[in-house]
XYZ file of C-alpha atoms in Angstrom:
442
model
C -27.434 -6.274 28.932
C -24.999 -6.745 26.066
C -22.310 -9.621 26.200
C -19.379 -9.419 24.435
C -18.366 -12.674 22.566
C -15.845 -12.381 20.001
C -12.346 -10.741 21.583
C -9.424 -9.106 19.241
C -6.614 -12.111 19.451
C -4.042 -10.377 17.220
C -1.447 -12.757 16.196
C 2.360 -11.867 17.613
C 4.264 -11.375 14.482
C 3.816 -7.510 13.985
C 6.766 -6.269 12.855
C 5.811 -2.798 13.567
C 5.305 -3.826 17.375
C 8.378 -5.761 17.484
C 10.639 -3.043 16.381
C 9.485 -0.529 19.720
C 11.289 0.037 22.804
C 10.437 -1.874 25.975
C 6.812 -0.956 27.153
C 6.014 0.422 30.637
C 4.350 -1.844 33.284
C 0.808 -1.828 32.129
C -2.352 -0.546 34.344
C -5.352 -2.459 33.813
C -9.029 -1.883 34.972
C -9.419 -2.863 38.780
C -12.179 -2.522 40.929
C -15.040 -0.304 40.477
C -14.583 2.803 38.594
C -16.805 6.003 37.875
C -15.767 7.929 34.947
C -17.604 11.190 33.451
C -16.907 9.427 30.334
C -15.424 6.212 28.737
C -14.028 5.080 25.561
C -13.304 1.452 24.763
C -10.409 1.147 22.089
C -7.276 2.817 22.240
C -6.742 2.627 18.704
C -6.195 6.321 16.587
C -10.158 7.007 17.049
C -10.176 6.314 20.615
C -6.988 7.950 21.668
C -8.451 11.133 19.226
C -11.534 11.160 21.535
C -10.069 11.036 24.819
C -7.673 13.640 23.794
C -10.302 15.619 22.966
C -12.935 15.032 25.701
C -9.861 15.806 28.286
C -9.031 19.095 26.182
C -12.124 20.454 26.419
C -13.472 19.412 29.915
C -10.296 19.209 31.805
C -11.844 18.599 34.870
C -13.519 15.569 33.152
C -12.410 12.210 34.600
C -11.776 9.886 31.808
C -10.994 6.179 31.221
C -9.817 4.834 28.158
C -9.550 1.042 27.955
C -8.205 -1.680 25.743
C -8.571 -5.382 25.635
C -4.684 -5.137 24.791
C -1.911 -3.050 24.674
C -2.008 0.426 22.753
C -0.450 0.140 19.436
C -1.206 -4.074 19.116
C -4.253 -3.776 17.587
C -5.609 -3.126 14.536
C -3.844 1.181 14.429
C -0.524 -0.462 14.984
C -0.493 -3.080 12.153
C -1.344 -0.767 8.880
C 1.037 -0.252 6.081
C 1.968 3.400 7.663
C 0.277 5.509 5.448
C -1.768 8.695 6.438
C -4.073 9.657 3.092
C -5.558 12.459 2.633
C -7.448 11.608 -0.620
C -10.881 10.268 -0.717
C -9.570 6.355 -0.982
C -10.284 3.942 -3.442
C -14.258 4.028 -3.869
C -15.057 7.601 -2.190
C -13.061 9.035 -4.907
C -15.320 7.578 -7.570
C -18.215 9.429 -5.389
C -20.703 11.397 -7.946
C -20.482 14.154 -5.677
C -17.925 16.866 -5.852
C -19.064 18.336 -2.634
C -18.781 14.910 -0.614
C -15.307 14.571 -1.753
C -14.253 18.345 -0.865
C -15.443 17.223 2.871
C -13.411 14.047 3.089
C -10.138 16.142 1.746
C -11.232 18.479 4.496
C -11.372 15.887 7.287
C -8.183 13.842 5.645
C -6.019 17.181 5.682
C -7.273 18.089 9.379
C -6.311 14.685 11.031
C -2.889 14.983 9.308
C -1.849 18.445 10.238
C -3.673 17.379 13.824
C -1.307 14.221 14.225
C 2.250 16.527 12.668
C 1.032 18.981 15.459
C 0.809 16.113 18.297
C 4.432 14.084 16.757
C 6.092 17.557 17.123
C 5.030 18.568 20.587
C 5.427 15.512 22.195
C 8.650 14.409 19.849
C 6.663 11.150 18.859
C 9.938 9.481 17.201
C 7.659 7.623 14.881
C 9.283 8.109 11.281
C 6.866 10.625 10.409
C 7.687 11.957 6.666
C 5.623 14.197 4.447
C 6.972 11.229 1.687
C 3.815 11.441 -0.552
C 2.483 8.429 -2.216
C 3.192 6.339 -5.464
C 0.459 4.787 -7.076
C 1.996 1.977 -9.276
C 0.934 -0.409 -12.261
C 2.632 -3.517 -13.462
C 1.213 -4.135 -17.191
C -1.787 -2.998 -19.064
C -4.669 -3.933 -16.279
C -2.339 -1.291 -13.676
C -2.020 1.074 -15.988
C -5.842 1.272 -16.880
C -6.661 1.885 -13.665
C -4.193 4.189 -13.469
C -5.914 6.212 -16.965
C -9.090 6.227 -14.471
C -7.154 7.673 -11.512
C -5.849 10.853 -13.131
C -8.955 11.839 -14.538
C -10.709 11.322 -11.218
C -7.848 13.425 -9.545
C -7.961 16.498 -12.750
C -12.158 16.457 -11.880
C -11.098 16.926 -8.275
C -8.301 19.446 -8.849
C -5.554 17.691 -7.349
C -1.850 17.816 -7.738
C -0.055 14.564 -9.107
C 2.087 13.832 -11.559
C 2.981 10.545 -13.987
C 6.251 8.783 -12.872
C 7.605 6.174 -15.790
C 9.848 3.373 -15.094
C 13.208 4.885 -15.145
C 12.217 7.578 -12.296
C 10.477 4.623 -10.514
C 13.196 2.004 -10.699
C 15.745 5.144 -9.369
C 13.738 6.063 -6.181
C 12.101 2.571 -5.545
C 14.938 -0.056 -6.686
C 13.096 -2.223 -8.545
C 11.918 -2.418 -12.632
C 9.250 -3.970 -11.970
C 6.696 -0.969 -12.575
C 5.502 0.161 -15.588
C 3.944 3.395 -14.945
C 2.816 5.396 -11.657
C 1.251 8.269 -10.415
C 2.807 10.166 -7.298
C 0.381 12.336 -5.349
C 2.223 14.134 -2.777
C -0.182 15.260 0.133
C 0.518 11.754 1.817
C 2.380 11.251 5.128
C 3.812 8.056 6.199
C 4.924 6.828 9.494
C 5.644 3.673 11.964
C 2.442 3.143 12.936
C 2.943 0.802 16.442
C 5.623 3.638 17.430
C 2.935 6.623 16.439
C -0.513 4.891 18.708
C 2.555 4.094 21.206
C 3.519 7.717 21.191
C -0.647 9.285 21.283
C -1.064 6.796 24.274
C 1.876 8.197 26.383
C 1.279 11.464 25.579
C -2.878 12.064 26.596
C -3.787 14.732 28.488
C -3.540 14.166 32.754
C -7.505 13.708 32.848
C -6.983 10.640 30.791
C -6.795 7.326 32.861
C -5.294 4.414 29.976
C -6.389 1.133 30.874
C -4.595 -1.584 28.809
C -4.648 -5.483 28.699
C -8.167 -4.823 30.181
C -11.306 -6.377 27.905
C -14.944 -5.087 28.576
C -16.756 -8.350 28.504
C -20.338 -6.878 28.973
C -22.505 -3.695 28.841
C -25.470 -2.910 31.411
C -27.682 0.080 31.956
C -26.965 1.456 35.662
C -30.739 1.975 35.668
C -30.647 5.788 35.674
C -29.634 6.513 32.065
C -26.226 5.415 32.509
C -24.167 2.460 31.679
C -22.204 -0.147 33.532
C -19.024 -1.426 31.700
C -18.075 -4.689 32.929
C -14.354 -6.169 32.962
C -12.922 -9.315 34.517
C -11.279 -7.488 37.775
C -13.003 -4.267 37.622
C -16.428 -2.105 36.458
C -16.650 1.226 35.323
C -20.094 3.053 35.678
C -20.480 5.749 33.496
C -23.379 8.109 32.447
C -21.574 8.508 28.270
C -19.595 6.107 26.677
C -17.716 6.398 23.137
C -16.758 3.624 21.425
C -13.765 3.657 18.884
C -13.900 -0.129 18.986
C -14.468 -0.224 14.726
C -15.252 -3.828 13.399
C -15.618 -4.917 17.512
C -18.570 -2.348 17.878
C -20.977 -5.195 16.434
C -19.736 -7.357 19.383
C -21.345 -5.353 21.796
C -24.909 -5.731 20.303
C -24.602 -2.434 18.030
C -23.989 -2.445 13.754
C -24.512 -6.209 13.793
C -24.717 -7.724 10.424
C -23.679 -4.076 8.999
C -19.795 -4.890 9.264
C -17.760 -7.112 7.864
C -14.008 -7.906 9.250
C -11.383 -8.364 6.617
C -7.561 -9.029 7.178
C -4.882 -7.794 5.308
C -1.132 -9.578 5.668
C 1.972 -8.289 5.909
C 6.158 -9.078 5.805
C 8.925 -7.249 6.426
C 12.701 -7.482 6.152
C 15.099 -6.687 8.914
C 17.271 -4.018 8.133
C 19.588 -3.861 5.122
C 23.048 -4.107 5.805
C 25.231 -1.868 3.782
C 26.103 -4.137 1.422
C 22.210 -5.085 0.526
C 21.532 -1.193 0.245
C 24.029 -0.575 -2.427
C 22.665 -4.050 -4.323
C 19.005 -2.400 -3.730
C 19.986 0.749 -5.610
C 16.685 2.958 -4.629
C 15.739 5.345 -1.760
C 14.584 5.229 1.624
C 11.094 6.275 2.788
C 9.058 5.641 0.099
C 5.479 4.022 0.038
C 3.400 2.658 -3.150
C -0.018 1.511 -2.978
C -0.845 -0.860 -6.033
C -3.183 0.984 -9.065
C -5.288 -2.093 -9.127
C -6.972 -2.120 -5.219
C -6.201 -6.074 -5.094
C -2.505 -5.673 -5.666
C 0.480 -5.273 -3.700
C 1.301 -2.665 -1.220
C 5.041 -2.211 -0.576
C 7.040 0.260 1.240
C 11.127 0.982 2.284
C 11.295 2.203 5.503
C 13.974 5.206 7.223
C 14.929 2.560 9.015
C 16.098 0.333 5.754
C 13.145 -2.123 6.214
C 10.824 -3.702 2.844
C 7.622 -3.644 3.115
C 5.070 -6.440 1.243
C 1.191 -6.154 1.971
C -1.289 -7.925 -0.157
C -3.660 -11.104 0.306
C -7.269 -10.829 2.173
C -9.413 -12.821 3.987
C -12.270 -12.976 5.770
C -12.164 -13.387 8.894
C -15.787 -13.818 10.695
C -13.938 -14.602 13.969
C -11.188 -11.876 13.945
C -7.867 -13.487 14.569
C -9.201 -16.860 15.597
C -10.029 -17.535 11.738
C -6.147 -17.470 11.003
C -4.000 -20.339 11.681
C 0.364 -20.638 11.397
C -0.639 -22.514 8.306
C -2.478 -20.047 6.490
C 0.353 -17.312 7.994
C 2.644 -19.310 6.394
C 0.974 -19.604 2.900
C 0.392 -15.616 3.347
C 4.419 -14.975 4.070
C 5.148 -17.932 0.748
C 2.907 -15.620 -1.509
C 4.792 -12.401 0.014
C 8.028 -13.751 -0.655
C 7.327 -13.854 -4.488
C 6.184 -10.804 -4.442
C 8.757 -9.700 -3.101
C 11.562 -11.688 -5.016
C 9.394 -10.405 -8.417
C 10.542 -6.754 -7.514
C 13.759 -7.372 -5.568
C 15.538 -10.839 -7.174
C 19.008 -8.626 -6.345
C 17.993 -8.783 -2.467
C 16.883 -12.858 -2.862
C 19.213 -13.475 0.084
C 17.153 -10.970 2.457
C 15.114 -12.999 5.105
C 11.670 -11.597 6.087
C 11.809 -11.377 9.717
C 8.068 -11.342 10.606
C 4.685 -11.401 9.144
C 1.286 -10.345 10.881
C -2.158 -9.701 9.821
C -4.662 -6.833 11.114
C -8.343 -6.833 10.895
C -10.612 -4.189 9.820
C -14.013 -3.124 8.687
C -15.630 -2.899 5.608
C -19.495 -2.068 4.756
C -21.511 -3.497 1.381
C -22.143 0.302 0.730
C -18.553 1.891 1.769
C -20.259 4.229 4.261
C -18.802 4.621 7.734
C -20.774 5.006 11.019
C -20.742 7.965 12.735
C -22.544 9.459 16.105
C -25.245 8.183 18.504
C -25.960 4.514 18.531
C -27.939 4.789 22.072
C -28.783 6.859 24.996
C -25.308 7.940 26.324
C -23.294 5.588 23.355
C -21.735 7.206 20.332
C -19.019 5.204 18.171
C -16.926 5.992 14.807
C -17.214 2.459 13.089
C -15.951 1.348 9.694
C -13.288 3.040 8.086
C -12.650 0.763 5.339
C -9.264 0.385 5.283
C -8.176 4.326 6.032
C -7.700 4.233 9.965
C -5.437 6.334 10.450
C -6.583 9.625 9.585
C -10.346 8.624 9.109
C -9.832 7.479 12.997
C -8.172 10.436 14.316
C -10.679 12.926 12.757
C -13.843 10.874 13.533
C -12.363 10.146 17.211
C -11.604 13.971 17.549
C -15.268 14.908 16.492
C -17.349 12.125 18.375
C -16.005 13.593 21.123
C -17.561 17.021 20.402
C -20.863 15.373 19.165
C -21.159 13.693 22.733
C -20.660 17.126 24.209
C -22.848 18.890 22.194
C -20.085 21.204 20.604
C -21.048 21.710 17.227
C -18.355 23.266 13.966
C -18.271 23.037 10.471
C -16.243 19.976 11.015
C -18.728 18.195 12.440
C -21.055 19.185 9.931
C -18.446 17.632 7.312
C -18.597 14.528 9.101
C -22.467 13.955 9.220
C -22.171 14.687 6.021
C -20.384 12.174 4.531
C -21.072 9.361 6.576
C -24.503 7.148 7.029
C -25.283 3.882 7.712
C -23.516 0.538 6.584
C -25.669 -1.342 4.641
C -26.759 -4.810 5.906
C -25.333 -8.342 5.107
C -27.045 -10.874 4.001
C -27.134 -13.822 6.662
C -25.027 -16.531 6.559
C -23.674 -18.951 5.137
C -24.164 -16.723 2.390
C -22.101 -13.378 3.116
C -19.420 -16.051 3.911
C -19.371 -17.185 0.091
C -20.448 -15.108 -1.541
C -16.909 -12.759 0.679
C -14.678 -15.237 -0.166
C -15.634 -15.461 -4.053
C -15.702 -12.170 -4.155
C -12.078 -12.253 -2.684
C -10.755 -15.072 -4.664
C -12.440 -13.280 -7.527
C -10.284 -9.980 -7.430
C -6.767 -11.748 -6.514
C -7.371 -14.188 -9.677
C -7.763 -11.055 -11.930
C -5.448 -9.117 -10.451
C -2.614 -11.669 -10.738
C -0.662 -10.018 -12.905
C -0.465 -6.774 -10.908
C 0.207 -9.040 -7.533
């Protein structure tokens, strides 16, 4: 038996969240339940997996269940990008062949999400935009140099952006040099896992607001998942539960949970649009990994994302204090690209966890008789999720494709921690270490 301690407690500023329509009535787990299978975590690996289960056994019964709402969690509370390049350290993999695979993957979860936002008319701002990847001074732009020969050994398109064509399409002069790669989507990403959770197959039961506390074997192979009204017996269970899976005795000391902050503007009036100067729909990821992230919205909305932390306890190691030191430090970011817009308010600020590994090597496949989880996707969820989600399900069934083969491929096992209080220090240093050298790029 397996108890679960540690529960996501997401804080209530997402902006992302804030911005949907009224939700539905939720329907949480009640009673006792049999299920041919059950996933825990309706984030975009879990809803990929049910999707999938239900599509190819439609006379399946299955239950998908989150401790909260779909589209709260961790999915919902990304900058809105969907990459398909091999990210930050896979692209600086010594193997061409392991980075082929991950374009593979990355290419097949976007064109599977484009296929699911246009047959269920997902109204999730979902743009073929591409990607800017932008430097600030010399430090930027050497890591920039580094980029676009890693991109030339892989073959891929891009092209150098200077700071005229950058300060025209983004509004700002603060960038120096970028590179734009353009086989990046973006998208709002609450409004998107919103959209996937509405639109599952009719053999999928969602089960929101609904936390599995514990995990017991039935005694005949099977599993017992127990929640505070209601059980679910099962005889397979996938978990897309990421940094969480360690909770339920599985990965432990092989993950470690990292937050990321962000703030957002309310709309622009008018008025603050023609002061901006720049274009809508845009997204830039900072050249130096420690920098800022920022993004303008179809909806008229900026975007600021930097600052991480540790966070051994999920959401319960945050406090309004340090949320308000996070939104301080966003605010002159933002005023350092945007001092025409100094009058714009940020209207919330939020924080999402995810996991990270020692080794950057997601978990993938069977963690136990009848248990199989995607785990780790160090800080790509959305399109790592939705392909990993899709094939877990058809590694529980047994259905094999190159695909799958791609997957096994490329993924391993997270390497361990070292025990505390050590990880903890030697994290934060390691933290404090990167934003003090990447200052000037911040």
């Amino acid at each position: 038996m397996t108890k679960q301690i540690n529960l996501p407690f997401d804080d209530s500023g997402c902006g992302w969240y804030a911005a949907l329509a009224p939700r539905p009535d939720v329907k949480r787990l009640q009673g006792r339940q049999q299920a041919d299978y059950a996933v825990i975590g309706a984030g975009f690996a879990g809803l990929a997996a049910a999707r999938r289960l239900a599509e190819r056994l439609p006379e399946a019964r299955i239950l998908l269940v989150d401790a909260q709402r779909a589209g709260f969690g961790a999915s919902g509370r990304n900058s809105g990008f969907v990459i398909d390049l091999p990210h930050k350290f896979a692209l600086e993999h010594p193997d061409p062949a392991h980075k082929q695979r991950l374009l593979r993957l990355n290419r097949a979860a976007i064109g599977q999400l484009q296929g699911l936002v246009e047959k269920h008319r997902i109204d999730c701002q979902w743009s073929h935009a591409g990607k800017y990847q932008g430097a600030v001074g010399p430090r930027g732009q050497a890591y920039l140099d580094h980029f676009e020969r890693l991109l030339g050994e892989l073959g891929e398109p891009f092209r150098r952006a200077g700071r005229e064509e950058l300060k025209a399409v983004l509004g700002t002069g603060h960038y120096s040099d970028a590179i734009f790669t353009p086989g990046c989507y973006l998208m709002q990403p609450a409004a998107l896992v919103t959209g996937l959770a509405r639109s599952l197959p009719p053999n999928v039961e969602l089960l929101e607001e609904s936390p599995i506390r514990r995990l017991e074997r039935d005694g005949q192979g099977g599993w017992i998942l127990h929640g505070d009204e209601g059980s679910i017996a099962t005889p397979t269970l996938l978990l897309g539960t990421s940094i969480f899976t360690q909770e339920f005795g599985y990965l432990r000391n092989r993950l470690l949970p990292v937050m990321t902050f962000a703030s957002w503007t309310r709309p622009l009036t008018d008025a603050e649009l023609a002061r901006y100067g720049g274009q809508l729909d845009w997204g830039l990821t900072p050249a130096d990994h420690a920098g800022t992230t920022v993004r303008m919205t179809r909806d008229r909305r900026l975007i600021i994302r930097n600052t991480y932390k540790h966070v051994p306890r999920y959401g319960r190691s945050t406090s309004d204090a340090m949320r308000e030191q996070v939104r301080a430090r966003h605010r002159g970011a933002f005023l350092a690209r945007f001092p025409q817009l100094a009058d714009v308010p940020f209207s919330h600020t939020w924080g999402g966890v995810y996991a990270i590994s020692r080794n950057f090597t997601n978990f993938f496949g069977e963690l136990d008789q009848g248990v199989y989880a995607t785990a780790c996707d160090n800080g790509v969820g959305a399109a790592w999720g939705t392909i990993s989600g899709t094939l877990l399900a058809d590694r529980a069934i047994g259905a094999g494709s190159e695909q799958l083969r791609d997957i096994e491929a490329v993924t391993g096992m997270p390497s361990r921690n070292p025990p505390e209080p050590f990880l903890g220090i030697g994290v934060r240093s390691r933290i404090q270490l990167a934003a003090w050298s990447s200052r000037s790029e911040l």
